[in-house]
PDB file of C-alpha atoms in Angstrom:
ATOM      1  CA  MET A   1     -10.889 -19.233  19.834  1.00 97.00           C
ATOM      2  CA  LEU A   2      -8.329 -17.306  21.850  1.00 98.00           C
ATOM      3  CA  PHE A   3      -4.699 -17.060  20.696  1.00 98.00           C
ATOM      4  CA  ASP A   4      -2.400 -15.445  23.271  1.00 98.00           C
ATOM      5  CA  PHE A   5       0.264 -13.560  21.345  1.00 98.00           C
ATOM      6  CA  GLU A   6       2.439 -13.344  24.450  1.00 97.00           C
ATOM      7  CA  LYS A   7       2.757 -17.141  24.359  1.00 98.00           C
ATOM      8  CA  LEU A   8       2.928 -17.828  20.608  1.00 97.00           C
ATOM      9  CA  ALA A   9       5.970 -17.850  18.339  1.00 97.00           C
ATOM     10  CA  PRO A  10       6.264 -14.674  16.217  1.00 93.00           C
ATOM     11  CA  GLN A  11       5.732 -16.627  12.982  1.00 93.00           C
ATOM     12  CA  ASP A  12       2.448 -18.021  14.301  1.00 97.00           C
ATOM     13  CA  CYS A  13       1.275 -14.540  15.305  1.00 96.00           C
ATOM     14  CA  TYR A  14       2.126 -13.331  11.816  1.00 94.00           C
ATOM     15  CA  LYS A  15       0.164 -16.149  10.179  1.00 96.00           C
ATOM     16  CA  LEU A  16      -2.916 -15.434  12.259  1.00 97.00           C
ATOM     17  CA  VAL A  17      -2.845 -11.724  11.480  1.00 97.00           C
ATOM     18  CA  VAL A  18      -2.246 -11.912   7.722  1.00 96.00           C
ATOM     19  CA  SER A  19      -4.890 -14.631   7.397  1.00 97.00           C
ATOM     20  CA  SER A  20      -7.567 -12.556   9.104  1.00 97.00           C
ATOM     21  CA  VAL A  21      -6.793  -8.871   8.500  1.00 97.00           C
ATOM     22  CA  VAL A  22      -8.014  -8.942   4.905  1.00 97.00           C
ATOM     23  CA  PRO A  23      -8.291  -7.613   2.294  1.00 97.00           C
ATOM     24  CA  ARG A  24      -5.310  -5.306   2.647  1.00 97.00           C
ATOM     25  CA  PRO A  25      -4.503  -2.518   0.175  1.00 98.00           C
ATOM     26  CA  ILE A  26      -1.133  -2.893  -1.507  1.00 98.00           C
ATOM     27  CA  ALA A  27       1.545  -0.193  -1.584  1.00 98.00           C
ATOM     28  CA  TRP A  28       3.697  -0.707  -4.671  1.00 98.00           C
ATOM     29  CA  VAL A  29       6.634   1.362  -3.472  1.00 98.00           C
ATOM     30  CA  VAL A  30       9.214   2.905  -5.761  1.00 98.00           C
ATOM     31  CA  SER A  31      12.336   4.344  -4.154  1.00 97.00           C
ATOM     32  CA  GLN A  32      15.869   5.003  -5.310  1.00 95.00           C
ATOM     33  CA  ASP A  33      19.262   5.087  -3.692  1.00 93.00           C
ATOM     34  CA  GLU A  34      21.635   8.040  -3.577  1.00 93.00           C
ATOM     35  CA  ALA A  35      23.150   6.979  -6.906  1.00 93.00           C
ATOM     36  CA  GLY A  36      19.718   6.976  -8.576  1.00 93.00           C
ATOM     37  CA  VAL A  37      19.295   3.183  -8.800  1.00 93.00           C
ATOM     38  CA  VAL A  38      15.559   2.483  -8.710  1.00 95.00           C
ATOM     39  CA  ASN A  39      13.924  -0.146  -6.508  1.00 94.00           C
ATOM     40  CA  ALA A  40      10.306  -1.317  -6.544  1.00 96.00           C
ATOM     41  CA  ALA A  41       8.509  -3.687  -4.169  1.00 96.00           C
ATOM     42  CA  PRO A  42       4.934  -4.349  -2.985  1.00 97.00           C
ATOM     43  CA  TYR A  43       3.877  -4.121   0.671  1.00 97.00           C
ATOM     44  CA  SER A  44       0.483  -5.095   2.063  1.00 97.00           C
ATOM     45  CA  PHE A  45       1.144  -3.794   5.558  1.00 96.00           C
ATOM     46  CA  PHE A  46      -0.164  -0.452   4.285  1.00 98.00           C
ATOM     47  CA  ASN A  47      -2.880   2.147   4.717  1.00 98.00           C
ATOM     48  CA  ALA A  48      -3.714   5.865   5.009  1.00 98.00           C
ATOM     49  CA  PHE A  49      -3.769   7.300   8.526  1.00 98.00           C
ATOM     50  CA  SER A  50      -4.539  11.019   8.509  1.00 98.00           C
ATOM     51  CA  ASP A  51      -5.995  13.769   6.363  1.00 97.00           C
ATOM     52  CA  ASN A  52      -4.108  16.960   7.236  1.00 98.00           C
ATOM     53  CA  PRO A  53      -1.342  16.262   6.556  1.00 98.00           C
ATOM     54  CA  VAL A  54      -2.184  13.194   4.508  1.00 98.00           C
ATOM     55  CA  VAL A  55       0.044  10.462   5.928  1.00 98.00           C
ATOM     56  CA  VAL A  56       0.334   6.891   4.687  1.00 98.00           C
ATOM     57  CA  GLY A  57       2.108   4.068   6.469  1.00 98.00           C
ATOM     58  CA  ILE A  58       4.013   1.021   5.250  1.00 97.00           C
ATOM     59  CA  GLY A  59       5.395  -1.830   7.324  1.00 96.00           C
ATOM     60  CA  CYS A  60       8.785  -2.817   5.872  1.00 94.00           C
ATOM     61  CA  GLY A  61      10.284  -6.069   7.079  1.00 86.00           C
ATOM     62  CA  PRO A  62      14.006  -6.876   7.039  1.00 81.00           C
ATOM     63  CA  ARG A  63      15.988  -9.167   4.783  1.00 74.00           C
ATOM     64  CA  PRO A  64      16.452 -12.711   6.153  1.00 69.00           C
ATOM     65  CA  GLU A  65      19.900 -11.810   7.463  1.00 69.00           C
ATOM     66  CA  GLY A  66      18.420  -8.848   9.360  1.00 66.00           C
ATOM     67  CA  ALA A  67      19.561  -5.925   7.200  1.00 72.00           C
ATOM     68  CA  LEU A  68      17.050  -3.345   5.980  1.00 78.00           C
ATOM     69  CA  LYS A  69      15.415  -4.105   2.656  1.00 83.00           C
ATOM     70  CA  ASP A  70      16.245  -1.733  -0.172  1.00 89.00           C
ATOM     71  CA  THR A  71      12.938   0.141   0.195  1.00 93.00           C
ATOM     72  CA  ALA A  72      13.461   1.047   3.846  1.00 94.00           C
ATOM     73  CA  GLU A  73      17.173   1.771   3.386  1.00 93.00           C
ATOM     74  CA  ASN A  74      16.541   4.025   0.383  1.00 95.00           C
ATOM     75  CA  ILE A  75      13.802   5.928   2.212  1.00 97.00           C
ATOM     76  CA  ARG A  76      16.000   6.285   5.295  1.00 96.00           C
ATOM     77  CA  ARG A  77      18.794   7.766   3.201  1.00 96.00           C
ATOM     78  CA  THR A  78      16.839   9.926   0.722  1.00 97.00           C
ATOM     79  CA  GLY A  79      13.520  10.701   2.433  1.00 98.00           C
ATOM     80  CA  GLU A  80      11.462  10.228  -0.747  1.00 98.00           C
ATOM     81  CA  PHE A  81       9.321   7.501  -2.293  1.00 98.00           C
ATOM     82  CA  VAL A  82       6.228   6.883  -4.407  1.00 98.00           C
ATOM     83  CA  VAL A  83       3.339   4.622  -3.424  1.00 98.00           C
ATOM     84  CA  ASN A  84       1.640   3.211  -6.512  1.00 98.00           C
ATOM     85  CA  LEU A  85      -1.645   1.354  -6.112  1.00 98.00           C
ATOM     86  CA  VAL A  86      -2.102  -1.992  -7.846  1.00 98.00           C
ATOM     87  CA  PRO A  87      -4.746  -2.664 -10.507  1.00 98.00           C
ATOM     88  CA  GLU A  88      -5.601  -6.197 -11.561  1.00 98.00           C
ATOM     89  CA  SER A  89      -4.168  -5.438 -15.011  1.00 97.00           C
ATOM     90  CA  ALA A  90      -0.676  -5.035 -13.463  1.00 98.00           C
ATOM     91  CA  ILE A  91      -0.815  -7.867 -10.914  1.00 98.00           C
ATOM     92  CA  HIS A  92       1.777 -10.037 -12.673  1.00 97.00           C
ATOM     93  CA  GLY A  93       4.178  -7.128 -13.032  1.00 97.00           C
ATOM     94  CA  MET A  94       3.718  -6.373  -9.342  1.00 98.00           C
ATOM     95  CA  ASN A  95       4.370 -10.018  -8.489  1.00 97.00           C
ATOM     96  CA  ALA A  96       7.636  -9.918 -10.451  1.00 97.00           C
ATOM     97  CA  THR A  97       8.824  -6.949  -8.406  1.00 97.00           C
ATOM     98  CA  ALA A  98       8.229  -8.994  -5.231  1.00 95.00           C
ATOM     99  CA  ILE A  99      11.062 -11.349  -6.202  1.00 94.00           C
ATOM    100  CA  ASP A 100      13.963 -11.041  -3.762  1.00 88.00           C
ATOM    101  CA  PHE A 101      16.510  -9.737  -6.276  1.00 88.00           C
ATOM    102  CA  PRO A 102      19.937  -8.741  -4.961  1.00 85.00           C
ATOM    103  CA  PRO A 103      20.558  -5.050  -4.169  1.00 80.00           C
ATOM    104  CA  GLY A 104      21.098  -2.849  -7.193  1.00 81.00           C
ATOM    105  CA  VAL A 105      18.655  -4.664  -9.487  1.00 87.00           C
ATOM    106  CA  ASP A 106      16.019  -2.453 -11.132  1.00 91.00           C
ATOM    107  CA  GLU A 107      12.830  -4.451 -10.517  1.00 94.00           C
ATOM    108  CA  LEU A 108      10.774  -2.260 -12.866  1.00 96.00           C
ATOM    109  CA  ALA A 109      13.144  -3.031 -15.732  1.00 94.00           C
ATOM    110  CA  GLU A 110      13.105  -6.739 -14.864  1.00 95.00           C
ATOM    111  CA  ALA A 111       9.282  -6.750 -14.941  1.00 96.00           C
ATOM    112  CA  GLY A 112       9.076  -4.747 -18.177  1.00 96.00           C
ATOM    113  CA  LEU A 113       7.193  -1.918 -16.478  1.00 98.00           C
ATOM    114  CA  THR A 114       7.175   1.718 -17.554  1.00 98.00           C
ATOM    115  CA  LYS A 115       8.629   4.573 -15.498  1.00 98.00           C
ATOM    116  CA  LEU A 116       7.112   8.048 -15.517  1.00 98.00           C
ATOM    117  CA  PRO A 117       8.689  11.102 -13.898  1.00 98.00           C
ATOM    118  CA  SER A 118       7.242  12.299 -10.611  1.00 98.00           C
ATOM    119  CA  ALA A 119       6.375  15.951 -10.065  1.00 98.00           C
ATOM    120  CA  LYS A 120       7.824  16.664  -6.609  1.00 98.00           C
ATOM    121  CA  VAL A 121      10.106  13.753  -5.675  1.00 98.00           C
ATOM    122  CA  LYS A 122      13.002  12.053  -7.438  1.00 98.00           C
ATOM    123  CA  PRO A 123      11.796   8.412  -7.562  1.00 98.00           C
ATOM    124  CA  PRO A 124       9.659   7.712 -10.642  1.00 98.00           C
ATOM    125  CA  ARG A 125       6.091   6.418 -10.628  1.00 98.00           C
ATOM    126  CA  ILE A 126       4.765   3.361 -12.453  1.00 98.00           C
ATOM    127  CA  ALA A 127       2.779   4.107 -15.626  1.00 98.00           C
ATOM    128  CA  GLU A 128       0.784   0.888 -15.280  1.00 98.00           C
ATOM    129  CA  SER A 129      -0.645   2.070 -11.943  1.00 98.00           C
ATOM    130  CA  PRO A 130      -3.753   4.318 -12.005  1.00 98.00           C
ATOM    131  CA  VAL A 131      -2.813   6.050  -8.734  1.00 98.00           C
ATOM    132  CA  ALA A 132       0.595   7.232  -7.540  1.00 98.00           C
ATOM    133  CA  LEU A 133       1.180   9.001  -4.225  1.00 98.00           C
ATOM    134  CA  GLU A 134       4.368  11.042  -4.081  1.00 98.00           C
ATOM    135  CA  CYS A 135       5.691  10.971  -0.521  1.00 98.00           C
ATOM    136  CA  VAL A 136       8.380  12.447   1.704  1.00 98.00           C
ATOM    137  CA  THR A 137       9.351  10.890   5.013  1.00 98.00           C
ATOM    138  CA  PHE A 138       7.151  11.947   7.925  1.00 98.00           C
ATOM    139  CA  GLN A 139       8.558   9.505  10.488  1.00 97.00           C
ATOM    140  CA  LEU A 140      10.335   6.142  10.692  1.00 96.00           C
ATOM    141  CA  VAL A 141       9.083   4.046  13.589  1.00 97.00           C
ATOM    142  CA  PRO A 142      10.974   0.914  14.740  1.00 94.00           C
ATOM    143  CA  ALA A 143       8.548  -1.929  15.448  1.00 94.00           C
ATOM    144  CA  GLY A 144      10.445  -5.082  16.322  1.00 90.00           C
ATOM    145  CA  ARG A 145      11.930  -6.484  13.115  1.00 88.00           C
ATOM    146  CA  HIS A 146       9.879  -4.076  11.006  1.00 92.00           C
ATOM    147  CA  THR A 147      10.283  -0.399  10.232  1.00 95.00           C
ATOM    148  CA  ILE A 148       6.998   1.474   9.926  1.00 97.00           C
ATOM    149  CA  VAL A 149       7.535   4.115   7.267  1.00 97.00           C
ATOM    150  CA  LEU A 150       5.160   7.058   7.617  1.00 98.00           C
ATOM    151  CA  GLY A 151       5.115   9.235   4.533  1.00 98.00           C
ATOM    152  CA  ARG A 152       3.536  12.642   3.997  1.00 98.00           C
ATOM    153  CA  VAL A 153       1.805  12.736   0.623  1.00 98.00           C
ATOM    154  CA  VAL A 154       2.852  15.834  -1.329  1.00 98.00           C
ATOM    155  CA  ALA A 155       1.120  15.006  -4.633  1.00 98.00           C
ATOM    156  CA  VAL A 156      -1.097  12.367  -6.181  1.00 98.00           C
ATOM    157  CA  HIS A 157      -1.462  11.293  -9.804  1.00 98.00           C
ATOM    158  CA  ILE A 158      -4.770   9.691 -10.832  1.00 98.00           C
ATOM    159  CA  GLN A 159      -5.411   8.268 -14.279  1.00 98.00           C
ATOM    160  CA  ASP A 160      -7.344  10.819 -16.341  1.00 98.00           C
ATOM    161  CA  ASP A 161     -10.296   8.600 -17.226  1.00 97.00           C
ATOM    162  CA  CYS A 162     -10.753   7.699 -13.543  1.00 98.00           C
ATOM    163  CA  VAL A 163     -11.340  11.310 -12.503  1.00 98.00           C
ATOM    164  CA  LEU A 164     -15.052  12.213 -12.582  1.00 98.00           C
ATOM    165  CA  ASP A 165     -14.689  15.880 -11.616  1.00 98.00           C
ATOM    166  CA  PRO A 166     -11.225  17.427 -11.099  1.00 97.00           C
ATOM    167  CA  VAL A 167     -12.678  20.585  -9.524  1.00 98.00           C
ATOM    168  CA  LYS A 168     -14.625  18.677  -6.854  1.00 98.00           C
ATOM    169  CA  CYS A 169     -11.920  15.969  -6.617  1.00 98.00           C
ATOM    170  CA  TYR A 170     -14.406  13.192  -7.423  1.00 98.00           C
ATOM    171  CA  VAL A 171     -12.782   9.893  -8.427  1.00 98.00           C
ATOM    172  CA  ASP A 172     -14.407   6.949 -10.211  1.00 98.00           C
ATOM    173  CA  THR A 173     -13.105   4.494  -7.621  1.00 97.00           C
ATOM    174  CA  PRO A 174     -14.513   1.295  -9.214  1.00 97.00           C
ATOM    175  CA  LYS A 175     -12.827   2.177 -12.518  1.00 97.00           C
ATOM    176  CA  LEU A 176      -9.421   2.082 -10.840  1.00 98.00           C
ATOM    177  CA  GLY A 177      -9.727  -1.729 -10.800  1.00 97.00           C
ATOM    178  CA  LEU A 178      -7.573  -2.086  -7.699  1.00 98.00           C
ATOM    179  CA  VAL A 179      -6.851  -5.374  -5.936  1.00 98.00           C
ATOM    180  CA  GLY A 180      -6.170  -6.233  -2.303  1.00 98.00           C
ATOM    181  CA  ARG A 181      -3.984  -8.815  -0.619  1.00 98.00           C
ATOM    182  CA  MET A 182      -5.636 -11.829   0.966  1.00 97.00           C
ATOM    183  CA  HIS A 183      -4.163 -14.846   2.767  1.00 95.00           C
ATOM    184  CA  GLY A 184      -1.459 -17.387   1.923  1.00 92.00           C
ATOM    185  CA  ARG A 185       1.380 -16.918  -0.512  1.00 90.00           C
ATOM    186  CA  GLY A 186      -0.605 -15.722  -3.495  1.00 94.00           C
ATOM    187  CA  TRP A 187      -4.271 -14.918  -2.881  1.00 96.00           C
ATOM    188  CA  TYR A 188      -5.746 -11.556  -3.881  1.00 97.00           C
ATOM    189  CA  ALA A 189      -9.206  -9.969  -3.959  1.00 97.00           C
ATOM    190  CA  ARG A 190     -10.836  -7.786  -6.595  1.00 97.00           C
ATOM    191  CA  THR A 191     -12.766  -4.649  -5.662  1.00 94.00           C
ATOM    192  CA  THR A 192     -15.634  -5.431  -8.038  1.00 92.00           C
ATOM    193  CA  ASP A 193     -17.919  -7.125  -5.482  1.00 92.00           C
ATOM    194  CA  ARG A 194     -19.331  -4.140  -3.593  1.00 93.00           C
ATOM    195  CA  PHE A 195     -22.412  -3.161  -1.627  1.00 94.00           C
ATOM    196  CA  GLU A 196     -23.457   0.139  -0.093  1.00 95.00           C
ATOM    197  CA  VAL A 197     -24.468   0.781   3.521  1.00 96.00           C
ATOM    198  CA  PRO A 198     -24.931   4.554   3.999  1.00 95.00           C
ATOM    199  CA  ARG A 199     -23.943   6.020   7.367  1.00 96.00           C
ATOM    200  CA  MET A 200     -26.816   7.193   9.519  1.00 96.00           C
ATOM    201  CA  THR A 201     -27.358  10.305  11.589  1.00 97.00           C
ATOM    202  CA  VAL A 202     -28.650  10.051  15.154  1.00 97.00           C
ATOM    203  CA  ALA A 203     -32.039  11.323  13.927  1.00 97.00           C
ATOM    204  CA  GLU A 204     -32.200   8.634  11.245  1.00 96.00           C
ATOM    205  CA  TRP A 205     -31.264   5.980  13.806  1.00 96.00           C
ATOM    206  CA  GLU A 206     -33.950   7.128  16.225  1.00 96.00           C
ATOM    207  CA  ALA A 207     -36.533   7.190  13.424  1.00 96.00           C
ATOM    208  CA  LYS A 208     -35.535   3.677  12.414  1.00 94.00           C
ATOM    209  CA  LYS A 209     -35.960   2.409  15.996  1.00 95.00           C
ATOM    210  CA  ALA A 210     -39.333   4.133  16.310  1.00 95.00           C
ATOM    211  CA  ALA A 211     -40.563   2.476  13.125  1.00 93.00           C
ATOM    212  CA  GLU A 212     -39.644  -1.039  14.264  1.00 87.00           C
TER     213      GLU A 212
END
C-alpha cells in the first residue's frame, strides 16, 4: 500500500516509519551541561555511519514547546557525550531515564544507575551498560523539528567478559545481551533470536547457479 508522505500529516508519517523501521538500536546518551549537571536519555533514531572516522548519529527531537531537549542543548554547548548501549538487564533503568523530567534533574540518580568516569570526555558512562562510546561532536544537522547529532567516536569501553580477543578486537556480541526498539509506546526486541547467512563472493554465486 502506498503512503504519500507529501500528503500525510507529519505525525502519521512518523507512525508509519517507527512501526516499520525495526528493530532499531538504542543510544542511551549521557551528556552534561556547562555546570556539570548530568543528563541521560534514550534515543532509537540511532546508528553507526562510517568507519574512519567512526561516526554515529542520533536524531534528537525537541521538547513539546519547541525548545531543544537537554541532550541536544548540552551537546551543542559542550561538544561531548557518551552513547551507552542498552542490555535487557538495564531496560527498566533506561525506561526511567526516558521520563520527561524538568531541566536540571539527574536522570541517572533518579533511576538508581551507576556512573563511571569516561577516559577522554567529561560526561560519565553508565556502569550497567556493556558498551559505551565516548563521542565528540562531528556535525549538527538540522532536520525539520529534529537535530541530527553526528558524533565522532574517540574511545569505546566494552565489558571485559564480552571481549573474546582484545588484540584482534573480537567481541562476543551475543553476550552483550542488547535490545532494540520496536513499535508502539513500549515494545522491544531481544537479540537472542539469530540466524547466519554468510555473504557470497561472485565465484560462489556463479558456482551456486551452475549447480542448480
